[in-house]
PDB file of C-alpha atoms in Angstrom:
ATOM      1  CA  UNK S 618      93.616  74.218  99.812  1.00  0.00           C
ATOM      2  CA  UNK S 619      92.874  75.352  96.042  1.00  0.00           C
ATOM      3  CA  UNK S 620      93.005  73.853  93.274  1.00  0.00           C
ATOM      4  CA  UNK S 621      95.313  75.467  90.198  1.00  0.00           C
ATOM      5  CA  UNK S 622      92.227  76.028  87.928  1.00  0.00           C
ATOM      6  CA  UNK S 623      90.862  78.618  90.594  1.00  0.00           C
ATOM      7  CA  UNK S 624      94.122  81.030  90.795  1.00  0.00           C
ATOM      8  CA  UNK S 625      93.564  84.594  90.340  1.00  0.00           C
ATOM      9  CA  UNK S 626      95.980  87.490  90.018  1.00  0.00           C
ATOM     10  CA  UNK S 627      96.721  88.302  94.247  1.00  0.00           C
ATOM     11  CA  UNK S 628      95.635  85.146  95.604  1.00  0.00           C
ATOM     12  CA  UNK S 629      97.987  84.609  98.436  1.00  0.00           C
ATOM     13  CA  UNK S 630      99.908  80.671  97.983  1.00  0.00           C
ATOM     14  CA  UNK S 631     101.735  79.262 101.265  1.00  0.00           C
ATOM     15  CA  UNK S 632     104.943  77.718  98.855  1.00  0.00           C
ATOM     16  CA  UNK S 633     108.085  76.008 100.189  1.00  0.00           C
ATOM     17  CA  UNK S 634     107.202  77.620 103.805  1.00  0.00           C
ATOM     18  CA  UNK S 635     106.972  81.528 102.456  1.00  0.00           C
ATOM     19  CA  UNK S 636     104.049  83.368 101.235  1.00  0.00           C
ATOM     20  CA  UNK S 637     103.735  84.147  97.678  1.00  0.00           C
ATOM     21  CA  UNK S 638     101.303  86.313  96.126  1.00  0.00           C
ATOM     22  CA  UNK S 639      99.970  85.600  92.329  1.00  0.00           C
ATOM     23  CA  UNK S 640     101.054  88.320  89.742  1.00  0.00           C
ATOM     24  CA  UNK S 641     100.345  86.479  86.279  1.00  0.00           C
ATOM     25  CA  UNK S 642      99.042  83.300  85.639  1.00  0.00           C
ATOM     26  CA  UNK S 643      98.234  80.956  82.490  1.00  0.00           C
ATOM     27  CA  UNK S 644      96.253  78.439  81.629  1.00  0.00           C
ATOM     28  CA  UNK S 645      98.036  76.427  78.824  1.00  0.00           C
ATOM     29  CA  UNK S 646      96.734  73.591  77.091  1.00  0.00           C
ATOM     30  CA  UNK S 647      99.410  72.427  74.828  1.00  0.00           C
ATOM     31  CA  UNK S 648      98.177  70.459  71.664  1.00  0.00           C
ATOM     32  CA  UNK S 649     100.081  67.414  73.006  1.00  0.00           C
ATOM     33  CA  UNK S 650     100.298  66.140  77.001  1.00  0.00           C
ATOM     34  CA  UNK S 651      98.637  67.571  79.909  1.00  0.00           C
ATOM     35  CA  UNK S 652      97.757  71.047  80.808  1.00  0.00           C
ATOM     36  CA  UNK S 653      99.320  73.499  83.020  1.00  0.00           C
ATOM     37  CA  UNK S 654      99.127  76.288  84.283  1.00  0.00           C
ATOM     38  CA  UNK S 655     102.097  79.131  84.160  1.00  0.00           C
ATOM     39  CA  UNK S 656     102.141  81.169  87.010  1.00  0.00           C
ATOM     40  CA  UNK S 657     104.706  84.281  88.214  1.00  0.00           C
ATOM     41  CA  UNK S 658     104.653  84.883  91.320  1.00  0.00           C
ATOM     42  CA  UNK S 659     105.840  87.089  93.889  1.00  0.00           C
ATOM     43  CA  UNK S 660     107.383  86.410  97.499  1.00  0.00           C
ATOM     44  CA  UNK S 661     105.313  88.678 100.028  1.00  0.00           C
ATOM     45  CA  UNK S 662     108.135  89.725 102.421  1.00  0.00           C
ATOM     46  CA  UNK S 663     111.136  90.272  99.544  1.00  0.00           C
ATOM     47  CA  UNK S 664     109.735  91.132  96.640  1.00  0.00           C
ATOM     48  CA  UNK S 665     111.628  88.656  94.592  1.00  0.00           C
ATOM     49  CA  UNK S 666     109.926  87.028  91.692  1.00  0.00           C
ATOM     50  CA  UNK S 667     110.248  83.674  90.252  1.00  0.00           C
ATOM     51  CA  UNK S 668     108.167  82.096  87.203  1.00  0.00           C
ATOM     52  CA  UNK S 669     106.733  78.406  88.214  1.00  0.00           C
ATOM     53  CA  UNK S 670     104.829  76.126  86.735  1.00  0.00           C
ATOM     54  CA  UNK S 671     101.831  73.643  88.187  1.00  0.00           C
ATOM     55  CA  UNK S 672     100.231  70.678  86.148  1.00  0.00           C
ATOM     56  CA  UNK S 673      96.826  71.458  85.988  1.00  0.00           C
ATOM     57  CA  UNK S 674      94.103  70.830  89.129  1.00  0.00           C
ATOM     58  CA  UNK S 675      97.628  70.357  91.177  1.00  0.00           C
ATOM     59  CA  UNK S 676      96.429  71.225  95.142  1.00  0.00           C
ATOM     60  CA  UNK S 677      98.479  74.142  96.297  1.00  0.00           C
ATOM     61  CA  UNK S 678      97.591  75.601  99.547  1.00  0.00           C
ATOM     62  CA  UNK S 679      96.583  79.285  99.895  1.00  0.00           C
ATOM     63  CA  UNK S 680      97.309  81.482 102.685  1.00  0.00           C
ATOM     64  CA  UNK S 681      94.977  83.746 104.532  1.00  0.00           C
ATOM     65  CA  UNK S 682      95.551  87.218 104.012  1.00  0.00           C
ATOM     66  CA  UNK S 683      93.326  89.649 105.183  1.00  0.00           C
ATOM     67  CA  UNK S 684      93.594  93.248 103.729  1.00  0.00           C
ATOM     68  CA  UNK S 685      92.358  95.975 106.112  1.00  0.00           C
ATOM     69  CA  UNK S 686      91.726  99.298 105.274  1.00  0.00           C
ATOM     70  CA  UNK S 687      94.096 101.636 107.524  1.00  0.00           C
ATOM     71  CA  UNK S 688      94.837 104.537 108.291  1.00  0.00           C
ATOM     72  CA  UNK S 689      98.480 106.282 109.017  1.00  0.00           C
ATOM     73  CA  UNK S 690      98.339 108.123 112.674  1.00  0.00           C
ATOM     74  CA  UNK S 691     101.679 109.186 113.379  1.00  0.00           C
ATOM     75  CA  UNK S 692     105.912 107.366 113.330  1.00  0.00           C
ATOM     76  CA  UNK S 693     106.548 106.777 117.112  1.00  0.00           C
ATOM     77  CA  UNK S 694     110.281 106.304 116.835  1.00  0.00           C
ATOM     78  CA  UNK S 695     110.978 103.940 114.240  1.00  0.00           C
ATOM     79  CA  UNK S 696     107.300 102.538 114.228  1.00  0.00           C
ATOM     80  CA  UNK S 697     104.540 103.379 112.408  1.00  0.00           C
ATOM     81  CA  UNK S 698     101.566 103.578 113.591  1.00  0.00           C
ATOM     82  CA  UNK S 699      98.183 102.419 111.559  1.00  0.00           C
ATOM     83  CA  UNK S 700      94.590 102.555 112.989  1.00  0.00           C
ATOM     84  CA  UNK S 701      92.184 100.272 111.616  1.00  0.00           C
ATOM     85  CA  UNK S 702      89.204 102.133 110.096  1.00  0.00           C
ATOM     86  CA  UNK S 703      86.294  99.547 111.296  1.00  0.00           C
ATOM     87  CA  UNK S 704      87.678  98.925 115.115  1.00  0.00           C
ATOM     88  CA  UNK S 705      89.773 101.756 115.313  1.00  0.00           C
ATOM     89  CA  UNK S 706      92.898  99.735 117.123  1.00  0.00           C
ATOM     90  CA  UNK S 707      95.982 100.888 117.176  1.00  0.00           C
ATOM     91  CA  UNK S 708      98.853  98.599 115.349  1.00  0.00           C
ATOM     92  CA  UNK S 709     102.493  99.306 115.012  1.00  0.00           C
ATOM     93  CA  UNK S 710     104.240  98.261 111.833  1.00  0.00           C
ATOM     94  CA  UNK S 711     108.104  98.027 111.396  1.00  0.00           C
ATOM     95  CA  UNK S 712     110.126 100.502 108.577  1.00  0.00           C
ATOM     96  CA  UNK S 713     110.857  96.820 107.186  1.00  0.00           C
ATOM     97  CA  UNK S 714     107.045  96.246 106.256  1.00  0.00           C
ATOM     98  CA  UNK S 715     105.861 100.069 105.260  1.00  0.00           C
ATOM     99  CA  UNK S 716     109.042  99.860 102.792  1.00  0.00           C
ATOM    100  CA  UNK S 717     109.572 102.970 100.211  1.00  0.00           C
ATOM    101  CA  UNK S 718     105.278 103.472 101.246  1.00  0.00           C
ATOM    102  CA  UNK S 719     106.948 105.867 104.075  1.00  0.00           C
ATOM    103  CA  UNK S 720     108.185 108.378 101.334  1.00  0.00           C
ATOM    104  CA  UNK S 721     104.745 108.860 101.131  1.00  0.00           C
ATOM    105  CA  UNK S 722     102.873 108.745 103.926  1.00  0.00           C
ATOM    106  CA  UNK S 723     101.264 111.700 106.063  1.00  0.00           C
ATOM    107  CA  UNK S 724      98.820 111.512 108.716  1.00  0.00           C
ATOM    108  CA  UNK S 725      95.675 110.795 107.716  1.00  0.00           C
ATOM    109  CA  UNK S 726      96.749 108.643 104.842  1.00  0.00           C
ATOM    110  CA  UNK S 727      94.576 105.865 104.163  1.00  0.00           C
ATOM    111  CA  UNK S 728      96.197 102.422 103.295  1.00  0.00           C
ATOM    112  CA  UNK S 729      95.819  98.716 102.416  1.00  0.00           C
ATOM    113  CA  UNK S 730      97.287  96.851 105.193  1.00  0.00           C
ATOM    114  CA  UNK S 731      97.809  92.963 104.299  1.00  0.00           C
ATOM    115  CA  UNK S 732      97.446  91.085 107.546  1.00  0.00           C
ATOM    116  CA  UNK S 733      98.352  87.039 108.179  1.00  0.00           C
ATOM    117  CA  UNK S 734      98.104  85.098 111.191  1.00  0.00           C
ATOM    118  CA  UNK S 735      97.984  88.730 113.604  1.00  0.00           C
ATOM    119  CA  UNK S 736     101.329  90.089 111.394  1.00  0.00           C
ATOM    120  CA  UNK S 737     101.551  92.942 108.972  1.00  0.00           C
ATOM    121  CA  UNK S 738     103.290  91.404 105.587  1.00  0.00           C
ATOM    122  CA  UNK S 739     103.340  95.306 103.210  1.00  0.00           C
ATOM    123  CA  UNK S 740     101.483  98.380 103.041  1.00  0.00           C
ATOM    124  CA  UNK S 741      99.625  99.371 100.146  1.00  0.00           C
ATOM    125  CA  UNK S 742      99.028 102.680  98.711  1.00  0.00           C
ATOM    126  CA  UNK S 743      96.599 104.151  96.226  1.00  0.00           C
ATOM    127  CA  UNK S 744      98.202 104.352  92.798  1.00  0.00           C
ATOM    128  CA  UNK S 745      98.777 108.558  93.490  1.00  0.00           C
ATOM    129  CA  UNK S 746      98.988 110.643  96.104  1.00  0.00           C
ATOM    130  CA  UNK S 747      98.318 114.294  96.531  1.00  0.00           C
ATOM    131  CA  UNK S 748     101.531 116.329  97.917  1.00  0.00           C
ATOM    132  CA  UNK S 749     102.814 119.719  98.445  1.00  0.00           C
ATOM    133  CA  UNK S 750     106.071 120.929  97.164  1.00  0.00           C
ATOM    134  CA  UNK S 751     108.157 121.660 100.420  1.00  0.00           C
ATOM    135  CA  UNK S 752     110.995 123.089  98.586  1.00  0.00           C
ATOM    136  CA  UNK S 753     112.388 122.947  95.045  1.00  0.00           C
ATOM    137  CA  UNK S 754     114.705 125.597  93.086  1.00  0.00           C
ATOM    138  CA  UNK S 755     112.868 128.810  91.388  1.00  0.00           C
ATOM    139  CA  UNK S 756     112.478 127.858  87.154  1.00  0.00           C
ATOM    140  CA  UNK S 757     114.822 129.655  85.134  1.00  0.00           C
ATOM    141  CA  UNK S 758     113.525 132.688  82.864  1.00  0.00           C
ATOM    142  CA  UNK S 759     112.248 130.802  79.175  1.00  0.00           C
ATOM    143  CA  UNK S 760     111.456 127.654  80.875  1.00  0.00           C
ATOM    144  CA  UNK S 761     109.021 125.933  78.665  1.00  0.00           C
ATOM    145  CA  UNK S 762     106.085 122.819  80.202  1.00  0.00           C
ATOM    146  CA  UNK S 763     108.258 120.580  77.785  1.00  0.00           C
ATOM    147  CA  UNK S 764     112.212 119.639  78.696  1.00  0.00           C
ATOM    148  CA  UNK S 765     113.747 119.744  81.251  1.00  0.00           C
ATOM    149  CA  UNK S 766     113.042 118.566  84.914  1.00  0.00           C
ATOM    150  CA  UNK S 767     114.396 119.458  88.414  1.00  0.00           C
ATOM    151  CA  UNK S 768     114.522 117.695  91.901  1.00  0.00           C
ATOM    152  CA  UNK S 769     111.966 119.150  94.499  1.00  0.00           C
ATOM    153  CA  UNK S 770     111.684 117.809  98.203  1.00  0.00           C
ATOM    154  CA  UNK S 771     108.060 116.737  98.792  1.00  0.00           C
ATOM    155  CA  UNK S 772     106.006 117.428 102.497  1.00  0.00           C
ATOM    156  CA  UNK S 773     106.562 113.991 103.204  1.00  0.00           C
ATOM    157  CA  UNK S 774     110.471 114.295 103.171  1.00  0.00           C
ATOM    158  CA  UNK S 775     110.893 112.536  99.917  1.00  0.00           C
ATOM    159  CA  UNK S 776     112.962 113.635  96.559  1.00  0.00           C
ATOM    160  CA  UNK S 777     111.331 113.678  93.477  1.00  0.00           C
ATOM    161  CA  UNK S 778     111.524 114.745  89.532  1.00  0.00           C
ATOM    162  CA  UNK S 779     109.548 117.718  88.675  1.00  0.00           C
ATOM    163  CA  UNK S 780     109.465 119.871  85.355  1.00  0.00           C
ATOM    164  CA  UNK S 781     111.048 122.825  85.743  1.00  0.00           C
ATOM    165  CA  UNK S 782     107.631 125.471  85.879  1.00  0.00           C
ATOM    166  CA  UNK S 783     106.852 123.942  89.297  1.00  0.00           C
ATOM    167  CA  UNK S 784     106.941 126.347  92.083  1.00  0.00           C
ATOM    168  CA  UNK S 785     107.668 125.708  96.176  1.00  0.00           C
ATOM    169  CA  UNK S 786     103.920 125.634  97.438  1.00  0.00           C
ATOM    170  CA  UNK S 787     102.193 123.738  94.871  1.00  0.00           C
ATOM    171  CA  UNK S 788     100.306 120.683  94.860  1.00  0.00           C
ATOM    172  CA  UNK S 789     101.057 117.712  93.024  1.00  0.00           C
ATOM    173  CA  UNK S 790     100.261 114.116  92.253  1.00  0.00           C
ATOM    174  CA  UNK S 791     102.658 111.685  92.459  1.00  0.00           C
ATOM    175  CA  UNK S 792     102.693 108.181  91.223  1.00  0.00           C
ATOM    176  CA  UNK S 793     103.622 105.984  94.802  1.00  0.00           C
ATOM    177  CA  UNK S 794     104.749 102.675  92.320  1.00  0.00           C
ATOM    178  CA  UNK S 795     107.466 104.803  90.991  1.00  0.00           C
ATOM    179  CA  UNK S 796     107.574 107.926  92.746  1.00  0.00           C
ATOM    180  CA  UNK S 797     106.939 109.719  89.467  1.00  0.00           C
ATOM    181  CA  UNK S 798     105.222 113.474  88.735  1.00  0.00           C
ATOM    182  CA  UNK S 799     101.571 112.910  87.129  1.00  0.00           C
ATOM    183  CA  UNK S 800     100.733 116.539  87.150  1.00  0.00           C
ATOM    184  CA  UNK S 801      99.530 119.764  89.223  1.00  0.00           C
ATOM    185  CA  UNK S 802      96.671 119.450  91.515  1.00  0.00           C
ATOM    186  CA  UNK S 803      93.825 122.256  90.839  1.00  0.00           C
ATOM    187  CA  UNK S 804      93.203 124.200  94.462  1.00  0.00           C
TER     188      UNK S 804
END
């Protein structure tokens, strides 16, 4: 149990039987009445967000969620599989769990993997990753950095956005939030 006054942005709440994860929260201490605290949080499992608000030193119980730093070994069917870095056992993790995360995963990949009560709840990936282009269309003659942009096929299997001076073979980063181009990667 915790008490409202310690939240912190990805504490880890056990609400209404279903794990929800602090993304904001705000103290507010209104000029009349008690104080409260504004929080927006987010349900571990589906992603949905809802806004709620505690009165202030309200007891809310917090769940135990251990993140373990993982890395990606190789998809056995439609599992993943995940070693853990410190014990190096094996776990298998569900499509359901590793989410859009597969579009960019290759072996070797390291990963946050958020673990309660023995279960994987989501996989989390470093802001970028570094990927080779697999395939995209050649540029056409007087294509300029600025403009225009053109799907390419990354290593991985996943479709992406790329301007259109980007070549089959290069290396690029790409933003795993939004699956986004940051730029070329220097060799």
């Amino acid at each position: 149990m915790a008490s409202t006054n310690d939240l912190k942005n990805g504490m880890v709440l056990n609400l209404d039987n279903g794990l929800w994860s602090v993304v904001e929260f705000q103290h507010v201490k209104p000029g009349k009445g008690p104080a409260f605290v504004r929080t927006k949080l987010k349900h571990v499992l589906s992603g949905k967000v809802v806004d709620k608000t505690f009165n202030a030193g309200t007891k809310v119980e917090t769940a135990n969620v251990d993140k373990r730093g993982m890395q990606f070994s190789y998809k056995d069917g439609e599992q993943f599989v995940f070693m853990d870095t410190d014990t190096y056992e094996q776990t298998f993790i569900g499509p359901e769990v590793v989410g859009d995360a597969a579009k960019y995963l290759l072996e070797g990949f390291e990963a946050l993997v958020a673990v309660h009560d023995g279960a994987p709840l989501y996989i989390e990936l470093p802001a970028s990753v570094e990927l080779v282009i697999s395939h995209t269309e050649p540029g056409l003659q007087g294509d300029r950095s600025t403009g225009g942009s053109k799907p390419a096929t990354l290593e991985t299997g996943a479709e992406i956005q790329v301007p259109l001076f980007i070549t089959t073979g290069e290396k690029i980063k790409v933003d795993t939030r939004d699956g986004s181009y940051l730029g070329r990667v220097n060799k």
